[in-house]
Short mmCIF file of C-alpha atoms and ligand atoms in Angstrom, two decimals:
data_model
loop_
_atom_site.label_atom_id
_atom_site.label_comp_id
_atom_site.label_asym_id
_atom_site.label_seq_id
_atom_site.Cartn_x
_atom_site.Cartn_y
_atom_site.Cartn_z
CA UNK E 28 24.88 9.37 19.10
CA UNK E 29 21.90 10.46 19.61
CA UNK E 30 20.78 14.06 21.30
CA UNK E 31 17.31 14.45 22.28
CA UNK E 32 16.79 18.22 23.20
CA UNK E 33 12.75 19.34 24.31
CA UNK E 34 11.04 16.93 22.73
CA UNK E 35 7.40 17.19 22.21
CA UNK E 36 4.82 15.48 20.45
CA UNK E 37 0.56 16.09 20.45
CA UNK E 38 -1.33 14.68 19.42
CA UNK E 39 -4.87 17.40 19.20
CA UNK E 40 -4.75 17.79 23.09
CA UNK E 41 -2.87 15.32 23.85
CA UNK E 42 0.53 15.43 24.83
CA UNK E 43 1.91 12.74 24.32
CA UNK E 44 5.90 13.68 24.81
CA UNK E 45 6.41 16.24 26.57
CA UNK E 46 10.19 18.09 26.63
CA UNK E 47 12.20 15.17 26.67
CA UNK E 48 16.31 15.61 27.20
CA UNK E 49 18.03 12.61 26.76
CA UNK E 50 21.05 11.54 25.24
CA UNK E 51 22.37 7.91 24.07
CA UNK E 52 25.85 6.81 23.65
CA UNK E 53 27.44 4.56 21.43
CA UNK E 54 26.66 0.78 22.76
CA UNK E 55 24.59 1.66 25.03
CA UNK E 56 21.36 -0.77 25.86
CA UNK E 57 18.90 1.56 26.50
CA UNK E 58 15.43 -0.33 27.65
CA UNK E 59 12.08 1.81 28.32
CA UNK E 60 9.34 1.35 30.44
CA UNK E 61 6.41 2.29 31.43
CA UNK E 62 2.76 1.70 31.25
CA UNK E 63 0.70 1.96 27.84
CA UNK E 64 0.01 4.54 25.98
CA UNK E 65 3.12 6.86 28.44
CA UNK E 66 4.59 7.57 24.93
CA UNK E 67 7.25 4.53 25.02
CA UNK E 68 6.45 4.18 21.18
CA UNK E 69 5.53 7.80 20.41
CA UNK E 70 8.82 8.54 21.47
CA UNK E 71 10.59 5.45 19.49
CA UNK E 72 9.69 6.71 16.60
CA UNK E 73 10.34 9.88 16.48
CA UNK E 74 13.98 8.73 16.43
CA UNK E 75 13.85 7.31 13.55
CA UNK E 76 11.03 10.33 12.30
CA UNK E 77 8.29 7.94 11.58
CA UNK E 78 6.92 10.36 13.16
CA UNK E 79 7.52 13.78 13.23
CA UNK E 80 8.14 16.09 15.94
CA UNK E 81 6.12 19.14 17.14
CA UNK E 82 9.47 20.19 18.14
CA UNK E 83 12.67 19.81 19.38
CA UNK E 84 15.58 18.87 18.00
CA UNK E 85 16.92 15.47 17.19
CA UNK E 86 21.30 14.57 16.92
CA UNK E 87 21.86 11.64 15.09
CA UNK E 88 26.25 11.73 14.37
CA UNK E 89 26.47 15.23 15.13
CA UNK E 90 23.54 15.88 12.63
CA UNK E 91 20.34 17.45 13.07
CA UNK E 92 17.69 15.20 11.77
CA UNK E 93 14.99 17.69 12.26
CA UNK E 94 16.09 19.95 10.53
CA UNK E 95 13.36 21.05 7.32
CA UNK E 96 15.91 20.12 4.48
CA UNK E 97 17.06 16.59 5.78
CA UNK E 98 17.00 13.08 3.92
CA UNK E 99 15.10 11.90 5.84
CA UNK E 100 15.77 8.69 3.96
CA UNK E 101 19.32 7.69 4.14
CA UNK E 102 19.62 9.09 8.06
CA UNK E 103 16.42 5.54 8.39
CA UNK E 104 19.44 3.87 6.33
CA UNK E 105 21.71 4.19 9.52
CA UNK E 106 18.88 2.66 12.37
CA UNK E 107 16.85 -0.85 12.10
CA UNK E 108 13.23 -0.93 14.10
CA UNK E 109 11.67 -3.66 15.04
CA UNK E 110 7.90 -3.95 15.25
CA UNK E 111 5.54 -5.78 17.66
CA UNK E 112 3.92 -6.66 14.93
CA UNK E 113 7.00 -7.47 12.89
CA UNK E 114 5.80 -6.00 9.42
CA UNK E 115 7.09 -9.10 7.58
CA UNK E 116 6.17 -8.14 3.46
CA UNK E 117 3.79 -10.83 3.06
CA UNK E 118 4.16 -11.21 -0.83
CA UNK E 119 8.16 -11.72 -0.49
CA UNK E 120 10.59 -14.65 0.37
CA UNK E 121 11.89 -14.43 3.64
CA UNK E 122 15.21 -14.57 1.55
CA UNK E 123 13.78 -11.47 -1.10
CA UNK E 124 12.62 -10.10 2.93
CA UNK E 125 16.37 -9.43 3.86
CA UNK E 126 17.31 -8.31 0.26
CA UNK E 127 15.19 -5.59 -0.64
CA UNK E 128 16.69 -2.98 1.27
CA UNK E 129 19.71 -3.33 0.48
CA UNK E 130 19.28 -4.13 -3.18
CA UNK E 131 16.99 -1.20 -3.54
CA UNK E 132 19.27 1.18 -1.55
CA UNK E 133 22.80 0.23 -4.28
CA UNK E 134 23.78 -0.82 -0.61
CA UNK E 135 24.92 -3.98 -2.49
CA UNK E 136 24.83 -6.81 -5.77
CA UNK E 137 21.52 -8.63 -5.48
CA UNK E 138 23.93 -12.02 -5.46
CA UNK E 139 25.76 -9.89 -2.59
CA UNK E 140 22.61 -9.41 -0.59
CA UNK E 141 21.70 -13.55 -0.97
CA UNK E 142 25.60 -14.48 0.32
CA UNK E 143 24.31 -11.97 3.68
CA UNK E 144 20.52 -13.00 3.34
CA UNK E 145 22.22 -16.96 4.04
CA UNK E 146 24.46 -15.96 6.64
CA UNK E 147 21.74 -13.77 8.46
CA UNK E 148 19.22 -16.52 7.89
CA UNK E 149 22.00 -19.58 8.86
CA UNK E 150 22.86 -17.79 12.54
CA UNK E 151 18.94 -17.94 13.12
CA UNK E 152 18.58 -21.45 12.27
CA UNK E 153 15.82 -20.56 9.48
CA UNK E 154 18.29 -21.46 6.50
CA UNK E 155 15.83 -23.78 5.26
CA UNK E 156 12.49 -21.63 5.22
CA UNK E 157 14.66 -19.16 2.84
CA UNK E 158 12.93 -19.11 0.28
CA UNK E 159 9.60 -19.50 1.65
CA UNK E 160 6.62 -17.19 2.54
CA UNK E 161 5.53 -15.13 5.69
CA UNK E 162 2.88 -17.27 6.33
CA UNK E 163 4.57 -20.23 6.60
CA UNK E 164 6.32 -19.04 9.64
CA UNK E 165 5.91 -19.66 13.41
CA UNK E 166 5.41 -15.96 15.41
CA UNK E 167 8.35 -15.75 16.90
CA UNK E 168 10.27 -17.12 14.02
CA UNK E 169 8.80 -13.96 12.12
CA UNK E 170 10.24 -11.81 14.44
CA UNK E 171 13.49 -13.43 14.03
CA UNK E 172 13.83 -13.22 10.53
CA UNK E 173 12.68 -8.67 10.51
CA UNK E 174 15.54 -8.65 13.64
CA UNK E 175 17.95 -9.51 10.27
CA UNK E 176 16.06 -7.68 7.87
CA UNK E 177 16.59 -4.76 9.90
CA UNK E 178 20.85 -6.18 10.85
CA UNK E 179 20.93 -6.36 6.66
CA UNK E 180 21.24 -2.80 5.95
CA UNK E 181 23.98 -2.58 8.84
CA UNK E 182 22.38 -0.03 10.90
CA UNK E 183 24.74 1.64 13.74
CA UNK E 184 21.18 1.63 16.09
CA UNK E 185 18.49 -0.39 16.50
CA UNK E 186 15.05 -0.07 17.04
CA UNK E 187 12.65 -2.71 19.33
CA UNK E 188 9.12 -1.51 19.68
CA UNK E 189 7.68 -4.34 22.21
CA UNK E 190 9.65 -6.78 20.10
CA UNK E 191 8.05 -10.00 22.01
CA UNK E 192 3.89 -8.70 22.90
CA UNK E 193 2.68 -9.82 20.22
CA UNK E 194 4.54 -13.81 20.43
CA UNK E 195 2.74 -16.59 22.63
CA UNK E 196 5.03 -17.48 26.03
CA UNK E 197 6.89 -20.18 24.30
CA UNK E 198 8.48 -17.89 21.78
CA UNK E 199 9.48 -14.86 23.58
CA UNK E 200 12.62 -17.30 24.80
CA UNK E 201 13.84 -17.58 21.04
CA UNK E 202 13.36 -13.77 20.30
CA UNK E 203 15.10 -12.50 23.18
CA UNK E 204 18.00 -14.94 22.81
CA UNK E 205 18.74 -13.01 19.17
CA UNK E 206 17.94 -10.17 20.42
CA UNK E 207 20.70 -10.42 23.52
CA UNK E 208 22.95 -11.27 20.77
CA UNK E 209 22.85 -8.58 19.14
CA UNK E 210 23.28 -6.91 22.11
CA UNK E 211 26.73 -8.38 22.67
CA UNK E 212 27.81 -7.50 18.66
CA UNK E 213 28.60 -3.75 20.00
CA UNK E 214 25.05 -2.72 18.37
CA UNK E 215 23.86 0.49 19.68
CA UNK E 216 19.86 -0.58 20.63
CA UNK E 217 16.51 1.47 22.27
CA UNK E 218 14.50 -1.24 23.53
CA UNK E 219 10.53 -0.70 23.89
CA UNK E 220 9.73 -3.61 26.88
CA UNK E 221 7.65 -5.06 29.02
CA UNK E 222 10.21 -7.94 30.33
CA UNK E 223 11.38 -6.95 32.99
CA UNK E 224 14.23 -9.28 33.63
CA UNK E 225 15.52 -8.60 30.39
CA UNK E 226 16.35 -4.90 31.14
CA UNK E 227 17.87 -5.68 33.75
CA UNK E 228 19.48 -8.83 32.65
CA UNK E 229 20.89 -6.94 28.43
CA UNK E 230 20.04 -2.92 29.15
CA UNK E 231 23.19 -0.89 30.55
CA UNK E 232 20.84 1.54 31.53
CA UNK E 233 16.60 1.79 31.70
CA UNK E 234 15.05 4.51 31.31
CA UNK E 235 11.20 5.59 32.99
CA UNK E 236 8.28 6.72 30.76
CA UNK E 237 5.08 8.20 32.41
CA UNK E 238 2.89 10.70 31.05
CA UNK E 239 5.59 11.78 28.26
CA UNK E 240 8.24 12.95 30.75
CA UNK E 241 11.22 10.24 31.49
CA UNK E 242 10.40 10.38 35.12
CA UNK E 243 13.43 8.21 36.70
CA UNK E 244 16.77 6.64 34.70
CA UNK E 245 19.18 4.08 36.00
CA UNK E 246 21.67 1.62 36.02
CA UNK E 247 18.95 -1.60 35.71
CA UNK E 248 20.09 -2.77 39.12
CA UNK E 249 19.39 0.49 40.90
CA UNK E 250 16.22 1.22 38.74
CA UNK E 251 14.24 -1.75 39.73
CA UNK E 252 16.19 -2.53 43.14
CA UNK E 253 15.45 0.69 44.66
CA UNK E 254 13.37 3.27 42.43
CA UNK E 255 13.05 6.56 43.35
CA UNK E 256 9.28 8.02 41.68
CA UNK E 257 6.29 6.74 43.78
CA UNK E 258 5.06 5.97 39.87
CA UNK E 259 8.21 3.68 39.08
CA UNK E 260 7.01 2.31 42.73
CA UNK E 261 3.53 1.78 41.85
CA UNK E 262 5.01 0.72 38.10
CA UNK E 263 7.21 -1.94 39.35
CA UNK E 264 5.40 -3.41 42.87
CA UNK E 265 2.13 -4.01 39.27
CA UNK E 266 4.75 -5.93 37.04
CA UNK E 267 7.51 -8.19 38.92
CA UNK N 13 -49.69 -18.46 -37.44
CA UNK N 14 -46.97 -20.22 -35.99
CA UNK N 15 -45.59 -19.93 -39.55
CA UNK N 16 -46.35 -17.06 -40.15
CA UNK N 17 -43.94 -15.85 -37.71
CA UNK N 18 -41.64 -17.73 -38.21
CA UNK N 19 -40.93 -17.17 -41.96
CA UNK N 20 -41.44 -13.40 -41.12
CA UNK N 21 -39.30 -13.47 -38.13
CA UNK N 22 -36.77 -15.00 -41.16
CA UNK N 23 -37.04 -12.42 -43.38
CA UNK N 24 -36.28 -9.91 -40.80
CA UNK N 25 -33.14 -11.85 -39.80
CA UNK N 26 -32.37 -12.14 -43.47
CA UNK N 27 -32.93 -7.98 -43.91
CA UNK N 28 -30.64 -7.04 -40.78
CA UNK N 29 -28.06 -9.28 -40.67
CA UNK N 30 -27.41 -11.46 -43.86
CA UNK N 31 -28.41 -9.21 -47.16
CA UNK N 32 -25.53 -6.83 -48.03
CA UNK N 33 -23.43 -8.84 -45.98
CA UNK N 34 -24.51 -6.24 -43.06
CA UNK N 35 -23.52 -8.90 -40.55
CA UNK N 36 -19.97 -7.29 -41.81
CA UNK N 37 -20.75 -3.93 -40.50
CA UNK N 38 -21.62 -5.45 -36.65
CA UNK N 39 -18.59 -7.32 -36.56
CA UNK N 40 -17.41 -3.73 -36.93
CA UNK N 41 -19.05 -2.46 -34.43
CA UNK N 42 -18.18 -5.06 -32.21
CA UNK N 43 -14.97 -4.47 -33.09
CA UNK N 44 -15.23 -0.65 -32.23
CA UNK N 45 -16.88 -1.33 -29.13
CA UNK N 46 -14.29 -3.85 -27.88
CA UNK N 47 -11.46 -1.07 -28.71
CA UNK N 48 -13.64 2.25 -27.13
CA UNK N 49 -13.50 0.01 -23.94
CA UNK N 50 -9.42 -1.34 -24.36
CA UNK N 51 -8.64 2.31 -24.17
CA UNK N 52 -11.05 3.52 -22.05
CA UNK N 53 -9.94 2.14 -19.70
CA UNK N 54 -6.17 1.52 -20.28
CA UNK N 55 -6.56 5.84 -20.01
CA UNK N 56 -8.59 5.70 -17.14
CA UNK N 57 -6.25 3.09 -15.47
CA UNK N 58 -2.87 5.83 -15.97
CA UNK N 59 -4.97 8.67 -14.67
CA UNK N 60 -6.55 6.98 -12.08
CA UNK N 61 -3.43 5.70 -10.62
CA UNK N 62 -1.79 9.15 -11.30
CA UNK N 63 -4.70 10.49 -8.93
CA UNK N 64 -4.97 7.75 -6.50
CA UNK N 65 -1.05 8.40 -5.63
CA UNK N 66 -1.48 11.80 -5.36
CA UNK N 67 -4.41 11.46 -3.43
CA UNK N 68 -2.88 9.53 -1.26
CA UNK N 69 0.59 10.92 -0.84
CA UNK N 70 -1.25 13.91 0.12
CA UNK N 71 -2.99 12.25 3.12
CA UNK N 72 -0.15 10.30 4.48
CA UNK N 73 1.97 13.55 4.33
CA UNK N 74 1.59 16.14 7.92
CA UNK N 75 3.10 19.45 5.99
CA UNK N 76 2.32 19.37 2.15
CA UNK N 77 4.47 21.24 0.09
CA UNK N 78 2.09 23.93 -1.99
CA UNK N 79 2.58 21.73 -5.43
CA UNK N 80 1.00 18.26 -3.54
CA UNK N 81 -1.82 20.50 -2.08
CA UNK N 82 -2.32 22.23 -5.59
CA UNK N 83 -2.28 17.98 -7.63
CA UNK N 84 -5.03 17.61 -4.73
CA UNK N 85 -7.46 20.37 -5.60
CA UNK N 86 -6.88 19.50 -8.83
CA UNK N 87 -7.79 15.57 -8.33
CA UNK N 88 -10.35 16.30 -6.27
CA UNK N 89 -12.25 18.90 -8.64
CA UNK N 90 -11.61 16.26 -11.72
CA UNK N 91 -13.40 13.40 -9.56
CA UNK N 92 -16.34 15.96 -8.40
CA UNK N 93 -16.76 16.78 -11.85
CA UNK N 94 -16.45 13.14 -13.80
CA UNK N 95 -18.74 11.74 -11.53
CA UNK N 96 -20.99 14.53 -11.17
CA UNK N 97 -22.06 14.47 -13.77
CA UNK N 98 -23.41 11.79 -17.31
CA UNK N 99 -21.30 10.12 -19.95
CA UNK N 100 -22.52 11.49 -22.84
CA UNK N 101 -22.59 15.50 -22.01
CA UNK N 102 -18.72 14.87 -21.12
CA UNK N 103 -18.22 13.25 -24.60
CA UNK N 104 -20.62 15.72 -26.70
CA UNK N 105 -18.44 18.68 -24.69
CA UNK N 106 -15.42 16.82 -25.45
CA UNK N 107 -16.86 17.10 -29.62
CA UNK N 108 -17.47 20.29 -29.58
CA UNK N 109 -14.31 21.02 -29.39
CA UNK N 110 -12.82 23.03 -32.25
CA UNK N 111 -9.55 20.38 -32.25
CA UNK N 112 -10.76 17.43 -31.52
CA UNK N 113 -10.45 15.30 -35.21
CA UNK N 114 -12.89 13.04 -34.90
CA UNK N 115 -15.59 10.78 -32.27
CA UNK N 116 -13.60 8.51 -31.74
CA UNK N 117 -10.77 10.63 -30.80
CA UNK N 118 -12.78 12.09 -28.22
CA UNK N 119 -14.35 8.17 -27.08
CA UNK N 120 -10.87 7.59 -26.27
CA UNK N 121 -10.25 11.10 -24.00
CA UNK N 122 -14.20 10.53 -22.80
CA UNK N 123 -14.04 6.82 -21.99
CA UNK N 124 -11.02 7.11 -20.19
CA UNK N 125 -10.86 10.47 -18.45
CA UNK N 126 -14.39 9.05 -17.11
CA UNK N 127 -13.18 5.61 -15.81
CA UNK N 128 -9.77 7.59 -14.37
CA UNK N 129 -12.02 9.28 -12.26
CA UNK N 130 -14.19 5.58 -10.84
CA UNK N 131 -10.35 3.79 -11.68
CA UNK N 132 -8.86 6.24 -9.32
CA UNK N 133 -10.88 5.23 -5.88
CA UNK N 134 -10.18 1.16 -7.57
CA UNK N 135 -6.45 2.11 -6.67
CA UNK N 136 -7.59 3.95 -3.49
CA UNK N 137 -9.25 1.36 -1.52
CA UNK N 138 -6.79 -1.59 -2.65
CA UNK N 139 -3.98 0.46 -1.30
CA UNK N 140 -6.01 1.35 2.20
CA UNK N 141 -6.73 -1.94 2.62
CA UNK N 142 -2.82 -2.89 2.83
CA UNK N 143 -1.93 -2.31 6.90
CA UNK N 144 0.23 0.47 7.40
CA UNK N 145 2.31 -1.38 9.09
CA UNK N 146 4.36 -1.77 5.59
CA UNK N 147 4.50 1.27 4.79
CA UNK N 148 6.13 1.39 7.67
CA UNK N 149 8.66 -1.47 7.45
CA UNK N 150 9.43 -0.35 4.11
CA UNK N 151 10.43 2.68 5.49
CA UNK N 152 12.28 2.41 8.95
CA UNK N 153 14.91 0.41 6.18
CA UNK N 154 15.68 3.20 4.26
CA UNK N 155 13.83 2.76 1.20
CA UNK N 156 11.52 6.70 0.26
CA UNK N 157 7.59 6.60 -0.27
CA UNK N 158 8.23 5.47 -4.04
CA UNK N 159 10.09 2.76 -3.35
CA UNK N 160 7.95 1.37 -0.75
CA UNK N 161 5.16 1.38 -3.19
CA UNK N 162 6.14 0.12 -6.14
CA UNK N 163 7.85 -2.36 -4.47
CA UNK N 164 5.91 -4.00 -1.37
CA UNK N 165 2.81 -1.37 -1.13
CA UNK N 166 1.54 -2.05 -4.56
CA UNK N 167 2.37 -5.48 -5.69
CA UNK N 168 0.48 -6.34 -2.12
CA UNK N 169 -2.75 -4.08 -3.38
CA UNK N 170 -2.79 -5.18 -6.59
CA UNK N 171 -4.97 -8.45 -5.95
CA UNK N 172 -7.31 -6.47 -4.62
CA UNK N 173 -7.05 -4.45 -7.70
CA UNK N 174 -6.99 -6.81 -10.85
CA UNK N 175 -10.42 -7.79 -10.24
CA UNK N 176 -12.53 -4.29 -10.00
CA UNK N 177 -10.27 -3.15 -13.34
CA UNK N 178 -11.92 -6.35 -14.89
CA UNK N 179 -15.12 -4.35 -13.57
CA UNK N 180 -14.52 -1.35 -15.16
CA UNK N 181 -13.52 -2.39 -18.36
CA UNK N 182 -16.97 -4.75 -18.43
CA UNK N 183 -18.70 -1.75 -17.42
CA UNK N 184 -17.34 -0.04 -19.96
CA UNK N 185 -18.39 -2.63 -22.70
CA UNK N 186 -21.90 -1.28 -22.09
CA UNK N 187 -21.05 2.61 -20.78
CA UNK N 188 -19.74 2.79 -24.44
CA UNK N 189 -22.91 2.51 -26.11
CA UNK N 190 -23.34 5.58 -25.43
CA UNK N 191 -20.63 6.55 -28.57
CA UNK N 192 -23.52 6.47 -30.85
CA UNK N 193 -23.84 10.38 -29.71
CA UNK N 194 -20.48 11.72 -31.29
CA UNK N 195 -20.93 9.90 -34.91
CA UNK N 196 -19.22 6.40 -33.06
CA UNK N 197 -20.07 3.50 -35.45
CA UNK N 198 -19.66 1.79 -31.99
CA UNK N 199 -22.42 -1.52 -31.85
CA UNK N 200 -24.93 0.48 -30.70
CA UNK N 201 -24.80 2.84 -33.11
CA UNK N 202 -24.60 -0.33 -36.28
CA UNK N 203 -27.61 -1.75 -35.13
CA UNK N 204 -29.61 1.46 -34.52
CA UNK N 205 -28.44 2.82 -38.65
CA UNK N 206 -29.22 -1.21 -39.86
CA UNK N 207 -32.17 0.00 -38.23
CA UNK N 208 -33.37 2.78 -39.84
CA UNK N 209 -32.49 0.85 -43.04
CA UNK N 210 -34.62 -1.86 -42.91
CA UNK N 211 -37.18 -0.47 -41.01
CA UNK N 212 -37.38 -3.69 -38.52
CA UNK N 213 -36.43 -3.41 -34.60
CA UNK N 214 -34.86 -7.23 -35.02
CA UNK N 215 -30.51 -5.42 -35.47
CA UNK N 216 -31.40 -4.21 -31.63
CA UNK N 217 -32.23 -7.57 -30.50
CA UNK N 218 -28.75 -9.15 -32.04
CA UNK N 219 -26.71 -7.10 -30.51
CA UNK N 220 -28.32 -6.59 -27.21
CA UNK N 221 -27.03 -10.77 -27.53
CA UNK N 222 -24.28 -10.12 -28.97
CA UNK N 223 -23.67 -7.25 -25.75
CA UNK N 224 -24.76 -10.38 -22.98
CA UNK N 225 -22.86 -12.64 -24.98
CA UNK N 226 -19.56 -10.61 -24.17
CA UNK N 227 -19.87 -9.32 -20.88
CA UNK N 228 -20.92 -13.49 -19.64
CA UNK N 229 -18.06 -14.54 -21.43
CA UNK N 230 -15.52 -11.76 -19.90
CA UNK N 231 -17.65 -12.41 -16.45
CA UNK N 232 -16.65 -16.34 -16.65
CA UNK N 233 -12.89 -15.42 -17.56
CA UNK N 234 -13.06 -13.22 -14.58
CA UNK N 235 -14.14 -16.02 -12.37
CA UNK N 236 -10.89 -18.00 -13.96
CA UNK N 237 -8.72 -15.72 -12.90
CA UNK N 238 -10.24 -15.18 -9.61
CA UNK N 239 -9.40 -18.13 -8.77
CA UNK N 240 -6.08 -18.30 -9.78
CA UNK N 241 -5.15 -15.48 -7.62
CA UNK N 242 -6.70 -16.88 -4.86
CA UNK N 243 -4.98 -20.27 -5.14
CA UNK N 244 -1.13 -18.05 -5.49
CA UNK N 245 -2.14 -16.37 -3.01
CA UNK N 246 0.38 -16.46 -0.32
CA UNK N 247 -0.86 -14.09 2.93
N1 ADP J 9 -1.67 7.98 16.04
C1 ADP J 9 -1.88 8.64 17.01
N2 ADP J 9 -3.33 9.23 16.91
C2 ADP J 9 -3.72 9.83 18.04
N3 ADP J 9 -3.44 9.46 19.36
C3 ADP J 9 -2.40 8.57 19.64
C4 ADP J 9 -1.49 7.97 18.31
N4 ADP J 9 -0.78 7.37 18.52
C5 ADP J 9 -0.72 7.41 19.60
N5 ADP J 9 -1.48 8.44 20.81
C6 ADP J 9 -1.98 8.14 21.56
O1 ADP J 9 -0.83 8.86 22.63
C7 ADP J 9 -0.61 8.24 23.38
C8 ADP J 9 0.51 7.55 23.80
O2 ADP J 9 0.98 6.28 22.07
P1 ADP J 9 2.30 5.37 22.57
O3 ADP J 9 3.67 6.42 22.54
O4 ADP J 9 1.96 4.16 21.81
O5 ADP J 9 2.29 4.46 24.24
P2 ADP J 9 2.75 3.17 24.49
O6 ADP J 9 3.58 2.48 23.45
O7 ADP J 9 3.98 3.78 26.00
O8 ADP J 9 1.92 2.51 24.87
C9 ADP J 9 -2.09 7.51 23.20
O9 ADP J 9 -2.37 7.68 24.51
C10 ADP J 9 -2.04 7.11 22.06
O10 ADP J 9 -4.10 6.53 22.65
MG1 MG J 10 3.26 1.18 22.39
#
C-alpha cells in the first residue's frame, strides 16, 4: 500500500533520513523503534508529507504522492495521524474536534458526523464528555479523543508518533488498549513507540532505525529475541 | 483677584464654547475624529490581515511559488516604508495626488494604510502564538492550510489579537489629530480654528479634556472585554 524508495531528508548539514526504502502492505502493523534522534518522527512525517523529502519517492495506493502535482490535502484525508502531544483543538468541544474535518471537507453532513462522533465516543467511554472542552480531559482521555478524531476520517492507514510518551504512567494502558483495538479492526498502522512490550504484542513487523537508516527489521519475536545488528543489541539491552 | 480669574475664565469659556453655538463645532470635530479612527482601524484590519497571511504563507513553505515571493516582497516593502515614514508625510503625499477628491477620503486611506502596517504585526504575533501542533493536526486531517487557518488557528489567535486591535483604535483616536494638515475638520483642527477666531487658548484645553475622556472611556471598555474573554477562556 505504501512504497518508499530511496527517501532522503536533511536538516542543514544533518542527514536525518539516509536512502530509506521500505514497503508497507495493507493490514500490516509496523512498529518503528530506535534511539532518540534516529529519524523515526521524520520518517513518519514524510509518509503524510508533513515533512517534504529532499529526494526519493513515496507511493501510496499506486500513486506517487511525492510528485509535484499531487494534492497533498486529499492524500492526507486517507492517512490519520496521532501526535505525541495530542494536539486537540482547545477552542472546540470534544464532539466538534471529531466532526470538524469530515464536515468541512464535505465527507459527511453535520448530523451524520455528529452521529459518528457519538458512536466513537461511546466506544471509548467518553460520551459524557462530548460537549466539554479538551482542558477538562486527562492526558489519556485527550489522546484517545485524538485517535478517534483521526478515525472519523475513515483513513486507510494510521500513523502514530510516540502516542504514549507524553502520558503519566497510569494512563498509558488505556491508550494502548484503544490502539490495540484499532489494530484488531484490521487497520494498517505505522507506530513509533518506546513501548517494547506493546510492539512485540501488536506489531506484525518491527523496524529498527538508527542514524537515519533502517538497520534491521523482522517479525517481533525474531527481532527482540535474536537481534543481529550490534546497535540493535545495544539499544535493546538498554530499554528492555 | 480670584474673582477676576474666574470671570475671565468664564468669559473665555463663553467665547470658545457657548457663543454662536460653537459647542456644535466640537461635536462635529469629535464625530470626525471617531469616524477617522474607526475607518482607519477597519481598513487597517483588512490590510493587516492580508499582509500577515501573505507573510505567514511565505514563511511556512519550503519552496515558494514566484507569485507568493512577489507578494511577500510587496508586503515587506509596504510595512518598511509605512513604519519608516511619518504619518503626516504619508497624508500630505496622498492629499497631493490629483485624483484624491478631498482630505477626508485621503485620511480614510492614509490612516488605514498606516494602521495596516502595524496591525499586520498584531496578527503575525497572534498567529505565531499558537502552537505549530495545531496547524499540523489540522493539515494531517486533510484540511487545507486556508481551512486550518480559518477554523483552527485564527479562532484561537483572536483572543490575543482583539485587545491589541482595540489598542490600535485607541491610538488612532489620538493619531488622527494630525488630519488637520490636510484640511480635515477633526477635533484638533476645530479647536485650532476656534482659537484663531476667538483669540483665546481655552479651546485647546477643552479638546485635550475631550480626548482624555474618550481614551479613558475606551480603556475601561477594553478592560471589560478582556475580563469577559479571560473568563470564557477554555484553555
Ligand atoms: N525541524 C527540524 N529542524 C532541524 N532539525 C530537526 C528538525 N526536526 C528534527 N530535527 C533533527 O533531526 C533528527 C531526527 O529527529 P526525529 O526524526 O525527530 O528523531 P526521533 O523521532 O527518532 O527522535 C534529530 O537530531 C533532530 O534534532
Ligand atoms: Mg520523535
